Coordinates of C-alpha atoms in Angstrom, one line a residue:
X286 CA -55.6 95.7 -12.1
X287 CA -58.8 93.5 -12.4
X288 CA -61.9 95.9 -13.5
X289 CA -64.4 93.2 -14.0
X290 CA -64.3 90.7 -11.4
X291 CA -65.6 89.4 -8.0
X292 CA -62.6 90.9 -6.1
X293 CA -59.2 92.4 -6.7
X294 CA -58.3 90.8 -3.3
X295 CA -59.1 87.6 -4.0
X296 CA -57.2 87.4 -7.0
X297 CA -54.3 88.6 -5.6
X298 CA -54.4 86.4 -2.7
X299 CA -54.9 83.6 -5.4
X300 CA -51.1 84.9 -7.2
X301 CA -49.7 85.1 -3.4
X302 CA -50.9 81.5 -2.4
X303 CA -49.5 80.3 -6.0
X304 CA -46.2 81.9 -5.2
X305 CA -45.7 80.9 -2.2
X306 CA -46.5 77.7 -3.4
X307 CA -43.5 77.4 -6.6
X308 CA -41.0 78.9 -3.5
X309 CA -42.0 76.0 -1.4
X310 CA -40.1 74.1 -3.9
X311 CA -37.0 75.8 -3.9
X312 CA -35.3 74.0 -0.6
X313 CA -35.4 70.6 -2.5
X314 CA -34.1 71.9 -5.4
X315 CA -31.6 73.7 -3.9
X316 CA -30.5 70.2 -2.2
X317 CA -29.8 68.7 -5.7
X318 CA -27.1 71.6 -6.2
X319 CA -23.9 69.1 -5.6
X320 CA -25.5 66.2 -7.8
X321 CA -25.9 69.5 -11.1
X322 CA -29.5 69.9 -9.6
X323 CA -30.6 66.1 -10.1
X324 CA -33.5 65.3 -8.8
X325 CA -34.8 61.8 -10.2
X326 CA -36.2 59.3 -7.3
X327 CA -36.1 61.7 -4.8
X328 CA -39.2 61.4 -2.4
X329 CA -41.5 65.1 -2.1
X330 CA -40.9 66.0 1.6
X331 CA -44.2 67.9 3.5
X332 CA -42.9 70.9 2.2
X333 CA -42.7 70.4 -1.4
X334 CA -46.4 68.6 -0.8
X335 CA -48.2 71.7 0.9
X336 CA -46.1 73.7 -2.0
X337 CA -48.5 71.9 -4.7
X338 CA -51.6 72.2 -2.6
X339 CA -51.3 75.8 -2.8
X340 CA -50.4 76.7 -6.2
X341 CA -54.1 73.9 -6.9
X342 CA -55.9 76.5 -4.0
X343 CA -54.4 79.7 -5.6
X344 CA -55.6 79.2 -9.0
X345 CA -58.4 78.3 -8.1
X346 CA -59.1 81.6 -5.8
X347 CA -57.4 83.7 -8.6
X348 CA -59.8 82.4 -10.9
X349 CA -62.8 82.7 -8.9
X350 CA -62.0 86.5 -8.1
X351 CA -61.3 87.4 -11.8
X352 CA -64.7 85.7 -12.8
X353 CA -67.7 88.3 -13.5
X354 CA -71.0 88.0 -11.4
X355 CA -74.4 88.0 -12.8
X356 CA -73.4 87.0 -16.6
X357 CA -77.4 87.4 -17.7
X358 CA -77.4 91.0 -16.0
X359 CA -74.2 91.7 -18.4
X360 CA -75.7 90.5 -21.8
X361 CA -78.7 92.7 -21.3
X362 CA -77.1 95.7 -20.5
X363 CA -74.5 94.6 -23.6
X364 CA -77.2 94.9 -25.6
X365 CA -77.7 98.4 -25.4
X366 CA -74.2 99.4 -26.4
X367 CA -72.2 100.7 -29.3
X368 CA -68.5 100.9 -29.2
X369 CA -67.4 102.9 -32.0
X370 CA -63.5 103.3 -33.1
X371 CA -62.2 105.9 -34.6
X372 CA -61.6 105.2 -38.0
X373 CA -59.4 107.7 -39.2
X374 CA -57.8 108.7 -35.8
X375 CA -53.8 109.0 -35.2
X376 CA -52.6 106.1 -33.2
X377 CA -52.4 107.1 -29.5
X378 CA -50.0 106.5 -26.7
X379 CA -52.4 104.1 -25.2
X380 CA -52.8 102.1 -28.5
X381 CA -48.9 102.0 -28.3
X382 CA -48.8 100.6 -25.0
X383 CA -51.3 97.8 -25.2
X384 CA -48.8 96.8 -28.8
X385 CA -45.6 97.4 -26.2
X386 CA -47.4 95.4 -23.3
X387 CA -49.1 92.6 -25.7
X388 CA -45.8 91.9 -27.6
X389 CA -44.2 91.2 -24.5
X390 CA -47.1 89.0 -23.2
X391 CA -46.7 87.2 -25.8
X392 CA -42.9 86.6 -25.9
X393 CA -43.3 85.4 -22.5
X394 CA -46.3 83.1 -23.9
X395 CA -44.4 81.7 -26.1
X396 CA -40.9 81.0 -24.4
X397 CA -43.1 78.3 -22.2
X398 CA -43.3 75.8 -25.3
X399 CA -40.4 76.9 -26.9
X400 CA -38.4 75.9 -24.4
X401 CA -39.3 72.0 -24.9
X402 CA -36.4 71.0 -27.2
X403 CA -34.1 72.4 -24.7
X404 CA -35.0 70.4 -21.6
X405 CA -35.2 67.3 -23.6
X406 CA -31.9 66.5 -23.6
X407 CA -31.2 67.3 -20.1
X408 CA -34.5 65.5 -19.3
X409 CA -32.9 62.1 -21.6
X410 CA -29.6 62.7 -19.3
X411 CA -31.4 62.2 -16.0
X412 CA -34.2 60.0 -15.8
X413 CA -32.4 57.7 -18.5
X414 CA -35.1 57.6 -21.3
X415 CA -35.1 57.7 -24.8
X416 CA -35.6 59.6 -27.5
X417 CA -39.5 57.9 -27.9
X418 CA -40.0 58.2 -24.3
X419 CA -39.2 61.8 -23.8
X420 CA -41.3 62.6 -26.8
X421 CA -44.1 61.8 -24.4
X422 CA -42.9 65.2 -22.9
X423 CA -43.7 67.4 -25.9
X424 CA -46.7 65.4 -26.5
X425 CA -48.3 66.3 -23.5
X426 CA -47.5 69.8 -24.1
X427 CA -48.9 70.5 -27.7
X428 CA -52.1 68.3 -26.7
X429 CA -52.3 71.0 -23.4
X430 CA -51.5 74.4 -26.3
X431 CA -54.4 72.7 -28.4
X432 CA -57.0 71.9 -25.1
X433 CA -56.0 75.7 -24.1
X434 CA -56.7 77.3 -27.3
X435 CA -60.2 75.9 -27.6
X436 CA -60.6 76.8 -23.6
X437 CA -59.3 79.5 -23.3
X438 CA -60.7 81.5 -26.6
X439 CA -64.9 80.4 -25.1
X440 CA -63.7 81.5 -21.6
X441 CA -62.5 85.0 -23.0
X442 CA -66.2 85.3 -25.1
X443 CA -67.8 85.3 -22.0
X444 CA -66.0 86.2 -19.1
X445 CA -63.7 89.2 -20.6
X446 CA -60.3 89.4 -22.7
X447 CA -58.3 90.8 -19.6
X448 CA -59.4 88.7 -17.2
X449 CA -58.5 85.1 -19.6
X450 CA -55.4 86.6 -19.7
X451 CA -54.8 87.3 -16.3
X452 CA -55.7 83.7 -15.1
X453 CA -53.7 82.4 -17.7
X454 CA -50.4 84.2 -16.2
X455 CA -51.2 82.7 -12.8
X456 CA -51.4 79.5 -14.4
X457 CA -47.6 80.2 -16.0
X458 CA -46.4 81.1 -12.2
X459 CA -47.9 77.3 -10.9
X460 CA -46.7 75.4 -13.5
X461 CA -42.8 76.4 -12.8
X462 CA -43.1 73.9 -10.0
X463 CA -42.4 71.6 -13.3
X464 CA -38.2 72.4 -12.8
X465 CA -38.7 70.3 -9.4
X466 CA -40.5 67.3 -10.4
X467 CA -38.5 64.0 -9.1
X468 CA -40.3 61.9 -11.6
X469 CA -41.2 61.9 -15.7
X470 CA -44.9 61.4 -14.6
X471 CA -45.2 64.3 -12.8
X472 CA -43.1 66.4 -15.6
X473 CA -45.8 65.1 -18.6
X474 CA -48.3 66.3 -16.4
X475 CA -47.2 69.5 -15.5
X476 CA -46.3 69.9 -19.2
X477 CA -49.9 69.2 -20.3
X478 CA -50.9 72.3 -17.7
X479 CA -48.0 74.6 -18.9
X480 CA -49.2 73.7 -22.6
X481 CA -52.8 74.4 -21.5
X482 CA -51.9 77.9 -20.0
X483 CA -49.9 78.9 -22.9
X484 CA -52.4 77.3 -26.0
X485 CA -55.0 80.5 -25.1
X486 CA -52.8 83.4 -25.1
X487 CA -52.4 83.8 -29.2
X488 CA -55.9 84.1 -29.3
X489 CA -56.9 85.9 -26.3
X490 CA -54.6 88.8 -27.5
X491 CA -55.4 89.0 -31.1
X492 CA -59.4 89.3 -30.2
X493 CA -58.3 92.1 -27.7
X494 CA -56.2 93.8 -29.9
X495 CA -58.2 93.8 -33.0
X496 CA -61.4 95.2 -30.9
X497 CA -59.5 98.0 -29.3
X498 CA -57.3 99.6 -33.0
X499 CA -58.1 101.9 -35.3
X500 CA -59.5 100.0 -38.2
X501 CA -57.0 101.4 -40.4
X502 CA -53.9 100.6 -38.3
X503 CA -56.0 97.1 -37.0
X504 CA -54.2 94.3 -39.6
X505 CA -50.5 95.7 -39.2
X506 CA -50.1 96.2 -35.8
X507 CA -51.7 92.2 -35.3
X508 CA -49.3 90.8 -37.4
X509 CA -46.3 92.7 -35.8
X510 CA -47.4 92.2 -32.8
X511 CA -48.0 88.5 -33.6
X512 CA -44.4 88.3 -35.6
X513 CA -42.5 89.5 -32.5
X514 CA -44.0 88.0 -30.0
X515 CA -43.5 84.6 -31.6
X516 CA -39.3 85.2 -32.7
X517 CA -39.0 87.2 -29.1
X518 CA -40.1 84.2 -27.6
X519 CA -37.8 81.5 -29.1
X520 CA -34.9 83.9 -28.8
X521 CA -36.0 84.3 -25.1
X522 CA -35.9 80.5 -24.4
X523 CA -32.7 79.9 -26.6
X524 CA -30.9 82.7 -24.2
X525 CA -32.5 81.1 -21.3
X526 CA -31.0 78.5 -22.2
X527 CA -27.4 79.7 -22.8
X528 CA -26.7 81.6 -20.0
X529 CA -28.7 79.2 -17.4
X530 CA -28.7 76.0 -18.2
X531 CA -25.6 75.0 -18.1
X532 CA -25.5 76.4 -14.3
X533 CA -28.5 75.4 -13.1
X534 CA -29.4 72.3 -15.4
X535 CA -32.5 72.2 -17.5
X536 CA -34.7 72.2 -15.0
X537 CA -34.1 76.5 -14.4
X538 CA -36.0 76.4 -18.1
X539 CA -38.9 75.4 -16.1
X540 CA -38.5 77.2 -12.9
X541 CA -38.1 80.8 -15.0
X542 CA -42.1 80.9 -15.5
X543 CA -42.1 82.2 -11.6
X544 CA -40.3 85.5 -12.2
X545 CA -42.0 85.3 -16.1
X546 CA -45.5 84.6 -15.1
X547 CA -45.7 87.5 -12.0
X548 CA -44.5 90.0 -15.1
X549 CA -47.1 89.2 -16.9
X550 CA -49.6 89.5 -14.2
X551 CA -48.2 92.7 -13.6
X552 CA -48.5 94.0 -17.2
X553 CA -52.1 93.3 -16.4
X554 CA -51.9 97.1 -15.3
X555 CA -51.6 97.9 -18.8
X556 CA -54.0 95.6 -20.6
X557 CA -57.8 96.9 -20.3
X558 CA -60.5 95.4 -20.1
X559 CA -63.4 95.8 -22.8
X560 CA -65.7 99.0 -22.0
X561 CA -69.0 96.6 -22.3
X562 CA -67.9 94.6 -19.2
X563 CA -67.1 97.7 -17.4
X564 CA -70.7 99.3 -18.6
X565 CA -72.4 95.7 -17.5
X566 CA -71.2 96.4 -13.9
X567 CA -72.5 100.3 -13.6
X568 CA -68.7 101.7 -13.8
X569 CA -69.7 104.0 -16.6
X570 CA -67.4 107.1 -15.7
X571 CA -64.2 104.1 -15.6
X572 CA -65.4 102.4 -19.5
X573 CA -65.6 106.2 -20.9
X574 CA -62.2 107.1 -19.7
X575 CA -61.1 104.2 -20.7
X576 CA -62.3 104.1 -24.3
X577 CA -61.5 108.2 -24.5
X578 CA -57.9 106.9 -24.1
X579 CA -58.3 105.0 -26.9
X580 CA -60.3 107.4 -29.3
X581 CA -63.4 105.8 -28.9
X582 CA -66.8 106.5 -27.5
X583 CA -69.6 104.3 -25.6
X584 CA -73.1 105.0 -26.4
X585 CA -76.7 103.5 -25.9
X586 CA -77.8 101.5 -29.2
X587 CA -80.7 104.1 -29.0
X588 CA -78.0 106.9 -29.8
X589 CA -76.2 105.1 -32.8
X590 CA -76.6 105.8 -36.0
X591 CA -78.2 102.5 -38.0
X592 CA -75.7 100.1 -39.5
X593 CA -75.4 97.4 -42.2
X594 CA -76.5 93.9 -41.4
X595 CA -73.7 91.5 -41.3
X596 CA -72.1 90.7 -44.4
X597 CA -71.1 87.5 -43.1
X598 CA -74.0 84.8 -43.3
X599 CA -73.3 81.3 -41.5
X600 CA -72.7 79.6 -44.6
X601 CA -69.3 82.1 -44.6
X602 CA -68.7 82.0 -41.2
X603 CA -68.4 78.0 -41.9
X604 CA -66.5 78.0 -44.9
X605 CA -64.7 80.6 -43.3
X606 CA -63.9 77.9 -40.4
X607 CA -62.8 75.5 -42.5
X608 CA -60.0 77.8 -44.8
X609 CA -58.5 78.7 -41.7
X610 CA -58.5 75.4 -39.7
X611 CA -57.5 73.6 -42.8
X612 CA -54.5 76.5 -43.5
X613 CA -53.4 76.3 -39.6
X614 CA -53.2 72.4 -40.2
X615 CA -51.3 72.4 -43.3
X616 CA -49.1 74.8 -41.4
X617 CA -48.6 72.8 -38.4
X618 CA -47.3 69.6 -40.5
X619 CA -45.3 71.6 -42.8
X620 CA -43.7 73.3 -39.5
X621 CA -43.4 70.4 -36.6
X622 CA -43.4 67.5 -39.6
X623 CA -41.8 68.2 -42.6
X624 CA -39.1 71.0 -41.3
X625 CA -38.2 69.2 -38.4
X626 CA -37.7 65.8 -40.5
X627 CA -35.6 67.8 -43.1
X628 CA -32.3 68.0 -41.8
X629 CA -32.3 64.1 -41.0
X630 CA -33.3 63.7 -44.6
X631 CA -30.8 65.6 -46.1
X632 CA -28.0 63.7 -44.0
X633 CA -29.5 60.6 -45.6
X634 CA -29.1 62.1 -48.7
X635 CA -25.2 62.7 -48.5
X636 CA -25.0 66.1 -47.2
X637 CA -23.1 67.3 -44.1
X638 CA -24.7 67.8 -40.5
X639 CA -23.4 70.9 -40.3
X640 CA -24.7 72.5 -44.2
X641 CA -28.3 70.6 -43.0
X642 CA -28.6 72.3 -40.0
X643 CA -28.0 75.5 -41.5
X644 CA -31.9 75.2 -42.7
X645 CA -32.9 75.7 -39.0
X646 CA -30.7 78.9 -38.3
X647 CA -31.8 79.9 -41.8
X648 CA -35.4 80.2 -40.5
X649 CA -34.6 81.3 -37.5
X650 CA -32.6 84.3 -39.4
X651 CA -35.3 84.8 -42.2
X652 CA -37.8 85.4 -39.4
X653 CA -38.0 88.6 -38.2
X654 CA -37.6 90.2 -41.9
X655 CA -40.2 88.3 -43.2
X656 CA -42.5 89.8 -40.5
X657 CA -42.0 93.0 -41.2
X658 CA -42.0 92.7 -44.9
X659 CA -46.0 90.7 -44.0
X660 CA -47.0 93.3 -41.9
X661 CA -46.4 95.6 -44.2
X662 CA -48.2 93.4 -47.0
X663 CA -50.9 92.5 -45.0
X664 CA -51.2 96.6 -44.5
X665 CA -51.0 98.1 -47.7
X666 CA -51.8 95.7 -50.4
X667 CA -54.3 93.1 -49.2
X668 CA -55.1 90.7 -45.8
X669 CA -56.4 87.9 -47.9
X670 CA -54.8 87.9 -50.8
X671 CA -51.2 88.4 -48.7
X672 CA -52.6 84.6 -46.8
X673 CA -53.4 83.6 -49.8
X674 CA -49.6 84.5 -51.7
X675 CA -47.8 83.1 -48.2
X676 CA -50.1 79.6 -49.0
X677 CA -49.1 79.4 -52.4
X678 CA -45.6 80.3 -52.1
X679 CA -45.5 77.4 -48.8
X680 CA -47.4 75.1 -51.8
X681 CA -44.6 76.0 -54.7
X682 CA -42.4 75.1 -51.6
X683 CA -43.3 71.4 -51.1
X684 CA -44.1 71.0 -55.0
X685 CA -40.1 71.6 -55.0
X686 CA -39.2 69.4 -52.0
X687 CA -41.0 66.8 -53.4
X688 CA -39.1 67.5 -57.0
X689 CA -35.7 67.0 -54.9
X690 CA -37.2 63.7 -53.2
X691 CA -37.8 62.3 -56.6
X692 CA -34.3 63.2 -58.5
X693 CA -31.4 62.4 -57.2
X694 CA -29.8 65.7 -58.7
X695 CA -32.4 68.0 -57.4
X696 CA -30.9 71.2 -55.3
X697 CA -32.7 72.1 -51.9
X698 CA -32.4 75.0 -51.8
X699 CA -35.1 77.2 -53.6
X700 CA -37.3 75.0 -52.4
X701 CA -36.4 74.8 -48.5
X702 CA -36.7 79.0 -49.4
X703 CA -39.9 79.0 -50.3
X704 CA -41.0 76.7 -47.3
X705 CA -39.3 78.9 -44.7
X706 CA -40.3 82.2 -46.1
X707 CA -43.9 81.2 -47.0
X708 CA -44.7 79.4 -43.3
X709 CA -42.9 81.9 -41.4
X710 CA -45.7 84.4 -43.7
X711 CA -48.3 82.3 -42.8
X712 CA -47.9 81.8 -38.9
X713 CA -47.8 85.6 -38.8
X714 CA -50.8 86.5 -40.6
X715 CA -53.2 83.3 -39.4
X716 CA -54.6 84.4 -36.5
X717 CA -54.7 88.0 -36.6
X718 CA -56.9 87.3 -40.0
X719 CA -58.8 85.0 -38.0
X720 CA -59.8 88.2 -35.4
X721 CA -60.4 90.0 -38.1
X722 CA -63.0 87.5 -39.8
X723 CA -65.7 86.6 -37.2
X724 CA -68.3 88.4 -34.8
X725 CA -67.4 89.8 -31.2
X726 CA -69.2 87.0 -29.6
X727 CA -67.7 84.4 -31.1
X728 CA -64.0 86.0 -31.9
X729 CA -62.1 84.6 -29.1
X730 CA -63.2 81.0 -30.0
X731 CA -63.3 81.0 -33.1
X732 CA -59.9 82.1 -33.2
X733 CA -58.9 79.9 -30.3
X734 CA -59.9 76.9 -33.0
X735 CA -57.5 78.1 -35.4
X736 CA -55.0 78.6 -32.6
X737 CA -55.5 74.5 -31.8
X738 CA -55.2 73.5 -35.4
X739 CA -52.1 75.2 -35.7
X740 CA -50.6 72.9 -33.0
X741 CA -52.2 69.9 -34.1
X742 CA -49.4 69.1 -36.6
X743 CA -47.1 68.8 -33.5
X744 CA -49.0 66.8 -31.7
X745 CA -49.1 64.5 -35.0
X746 CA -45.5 64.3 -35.3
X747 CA -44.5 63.9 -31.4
X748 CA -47.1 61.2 -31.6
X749 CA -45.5 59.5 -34.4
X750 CA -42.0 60.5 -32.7
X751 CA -43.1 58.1 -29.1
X752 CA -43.5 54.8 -31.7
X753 CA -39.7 55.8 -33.4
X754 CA -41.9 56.5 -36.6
X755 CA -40.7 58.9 -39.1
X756 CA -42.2 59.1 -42.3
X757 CA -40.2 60.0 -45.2
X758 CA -40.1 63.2 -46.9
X759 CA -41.8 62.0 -50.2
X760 CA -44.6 61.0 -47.9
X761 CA -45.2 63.5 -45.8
X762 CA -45.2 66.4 -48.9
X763 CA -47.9 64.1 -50.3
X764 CA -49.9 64.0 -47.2
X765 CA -49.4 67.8 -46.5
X766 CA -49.7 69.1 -50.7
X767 CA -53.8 68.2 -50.5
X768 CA -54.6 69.9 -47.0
X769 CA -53.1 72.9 -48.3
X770 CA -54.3 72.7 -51.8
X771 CA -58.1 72.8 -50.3
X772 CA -57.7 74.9 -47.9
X773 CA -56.3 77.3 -50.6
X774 CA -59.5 76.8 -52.4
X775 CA -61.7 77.1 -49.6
X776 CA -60.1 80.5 -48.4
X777 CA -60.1 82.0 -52.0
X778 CA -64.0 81.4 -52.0
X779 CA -64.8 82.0 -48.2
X780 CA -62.1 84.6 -47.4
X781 CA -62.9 88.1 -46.2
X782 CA -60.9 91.1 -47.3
X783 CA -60.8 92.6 -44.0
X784 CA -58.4 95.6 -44.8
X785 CA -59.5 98.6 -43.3
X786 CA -63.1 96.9 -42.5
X787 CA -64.9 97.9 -39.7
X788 CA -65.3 94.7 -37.0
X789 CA -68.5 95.9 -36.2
X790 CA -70.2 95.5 -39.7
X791 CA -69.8 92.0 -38.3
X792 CA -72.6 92.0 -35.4
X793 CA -76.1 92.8 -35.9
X794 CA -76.9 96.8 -36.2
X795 CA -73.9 96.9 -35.4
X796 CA -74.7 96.5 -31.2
X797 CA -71.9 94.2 -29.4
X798 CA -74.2 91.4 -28.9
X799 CA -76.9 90.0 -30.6
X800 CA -80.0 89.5 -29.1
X801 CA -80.0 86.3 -28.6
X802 CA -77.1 87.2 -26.1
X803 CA -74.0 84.6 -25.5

């Protein structure tokens, strides 16, 4: 299960000690069954105290087993190694089972934050707060998915995609004790943790993924991948939610990361490791069986053919940057601002609960179609002129909303359209373009960066949420219409059209590192 690290044992006894830890919880939990499982003011017995030592001493062992040895030993053997993909090769099993096993990491990614406006209520119900106090809830959890993107994306650039995502699952399993928490203290905390765990995944799995396809099956398979990871995980948590809640309160929203999180550490079996880390520890015969699974071969840089230099100067790679971080912001606000204000807005403006809340299931329904149609878009035609069409149409979008601010008369409805369908385009293609645009080195935090501004709007509008602030809509179009507008700009000057481009055109002579190493 863990190729590169210090010790498979250790690791394992890291997820045992974290285990046992989230069940050490279960007795006081269980004691809350006759009250509907509440748990407010009561007093952590030894039990529950031990419980949260060892999930702090597991992840910590976990980590320190997954974590690669003699990192300056690994760059120089790096150095003299090619791994080429296949370019024209037929998809293979294996490529189909990292998609199968990815997809599903991701749902279960995903579910974590998803799950936030469910427990709120509950949460409200129990520890008597309102609606700005609870917000500090989700706050703390988009501030831990932005501190985990950034983390987690420079952890994966050095110590291996597989092992990121590994300790990130573990993380998942400790962070269930959340569902037992007597206190809102403790749940903000253990919110920020869950938030931190979940922030790297997105771009963890979109550097893996795009290093280990076919170049010309590379841009679909990360935006469907992406695309159903992302509506497989809200429709997870909104089941969750159905069939659970209202047995075990909203706390079992929590407490499901135990079963979740070990299945992801299990799917670790299908998830390899990049062949350079595998090459860096002498396992030579394990990275060519493992990149012959794949179609691919590992060779000394003395045995490659030459390569172009990079395309991709640092002026690029900046400007670059900046389209996407600015994009992933605009996003963000359009998606955790603007869309969740709307329905509150239209109410104000005379129309029924019911017909305004319509919008939400709307997106939720226009969803998975609209991923397939991008991935299909983003395949065939163009990867950054599709970003480019989602941008404009999410721009048309809020030129409309801000039409039907203005005039009383105005319709909604085209407009609320072109918001839904061209955010929902957006999220799906953002970070798999983002893989797609930088060198190996740098890919995983690069991307992570991206990952964090996409959150940043949430964290904007929770924040504004805790001080009862809610901006109205004419306001927040004409705070979101210039982000996007530049960021439009920016990525129709620095953008890449990385259709069926090869990854490694991006690194010097084509060799996985660069001299100057990490």
């Amino acid at each position: 299960m863990v190729e590169n690290g210090r010790s498979p044992s250790l690791f394992l006894a890291g997820v045992a000690a974290v285990t046992i830890g989230v069940i050490a919880h279960a007795p006081m939990f269980w004691m809350g069954r006759d009250m509907g499982f509440r748990m407010s003011g009561m007093p952590m017995d030894g039990l529950m105290i031990a419980g949260m030592v060892l999930v702090a001493a597991g992840v910590g062992i976990a980590a320190w087993g997954l974590l690669p040895p003699n990192i300056a030993r690994q760059v120089a053997e790096a150095n003299r190694l090619s791994v080429s993909a296949p370019e024209d090769a037929p998809l293979s099993p294996a490529h189909w089972r990292l998609m199968a096993a990815l997809a599903l990491a991701l749902v279960i990614d995903i579910m974590k934050p998803a799950s936030l406006g469910f427990v709120i209520p509950g949460m409200m119900d129990e520890y008597g707060l309102s609606r700005e106090a609870v917000s500090l809830v989700p706050f703390a959890a988009l501030v831990g998915t932005v501190t985990g993107s950034i983390v987690w994306g420079a952890i994966a650039d050095v110590y291996g995609r597989k092992a990121t995502i590994l300790l990130s699952a573990v993380m998942f399993v400790g962070t269930s004790v959340c569902g037992t928490m007597p206190s809102l203290a403790w749940n903000i905390a253990m919110c920020f943790m869950m938030g931190a765990a979940a922030g790297g995944m997105l771009p963890v799995s979109y550097a893996l993924l795009a290093e280990m396809m076919p170049s010309p099956h590379r841009g679909w398979s990360l935006v469907l991948v992406g695309g159903l990871g992302a509506a497989g995980g809200y429709a997870a948590a909104s089941l969750v939610a159905a069939w659970l809640e209202p047995l075990l309160s909203w706390r079992i929203l929590w407490l499901v990361n135990l079963p979740s999180g070990l299945a992801l550490v299990a799917l670790g079996a299908l998830i390899p490791e990049s062949a350079k880390f595998l090459m860096a520890r002498g396992r030579h015969a394990e990275a060519r069986r493992v990149m012959a699974r794949f179609g691919s071969g590992v060779r000394t840089a003395e045995q490659a053919p030459p390569r172009p230099q990079p395309a991709t100067r640092r002026s690029g790679i900046a400007g670059g940057m900046a389209a996407l971080n600015l994009t992933a912001i605009a996003w963000s606000l359009v998606n955790f601002g603007l869309l969740l204000w709307l329905p509150a807005e239209l109410v104000a403006r005379g129309y029924s609960v019911s017909s305004s809340s319509r919008l939400l299931a709307d997106s939720a329904l226009v969803a998975f179609p609209t991923v397939l149609f991008v991935a299909w878009l983003y395949h065939a035609w163009s990867t950054k002129l599709s970003l480019l069409a989602a941008s404009l149409a999410t721009l048309a979008g809020l030129g409309g909303m801000l039409w039907f601010a203005l005039v009383d008369a105005a319709s909604p409805l085209l407009p609320a359209a072109l918001l839904i369908i061209g955010s929902n385009a957006i999220i799906a293609m953002l970070l798999p373009y983002s893989a797609e645009n930088f060198p190996l080195k740098v890919r995983a935090r690069n991307t992570g960066w991206v990952a964090a501004s996409s959150k940043l709007g949430g964290v904007f509008a929770t924040g504004l949420a805790i001080f009862a602030i809610v901006p109205s809509l004419r306001a927040s179009i004409l705070a979101i219409m210039p982000v996007l507008a530049v960021a439009i700009i920016l990525l129709a000057r620095y953008g890449r059209e990385t259709r069926g481009t090869d990854l490694r055109d991006l690194d010097p002579q084509g060799h996985i590192f660069d001299k100057a190493g990490l």
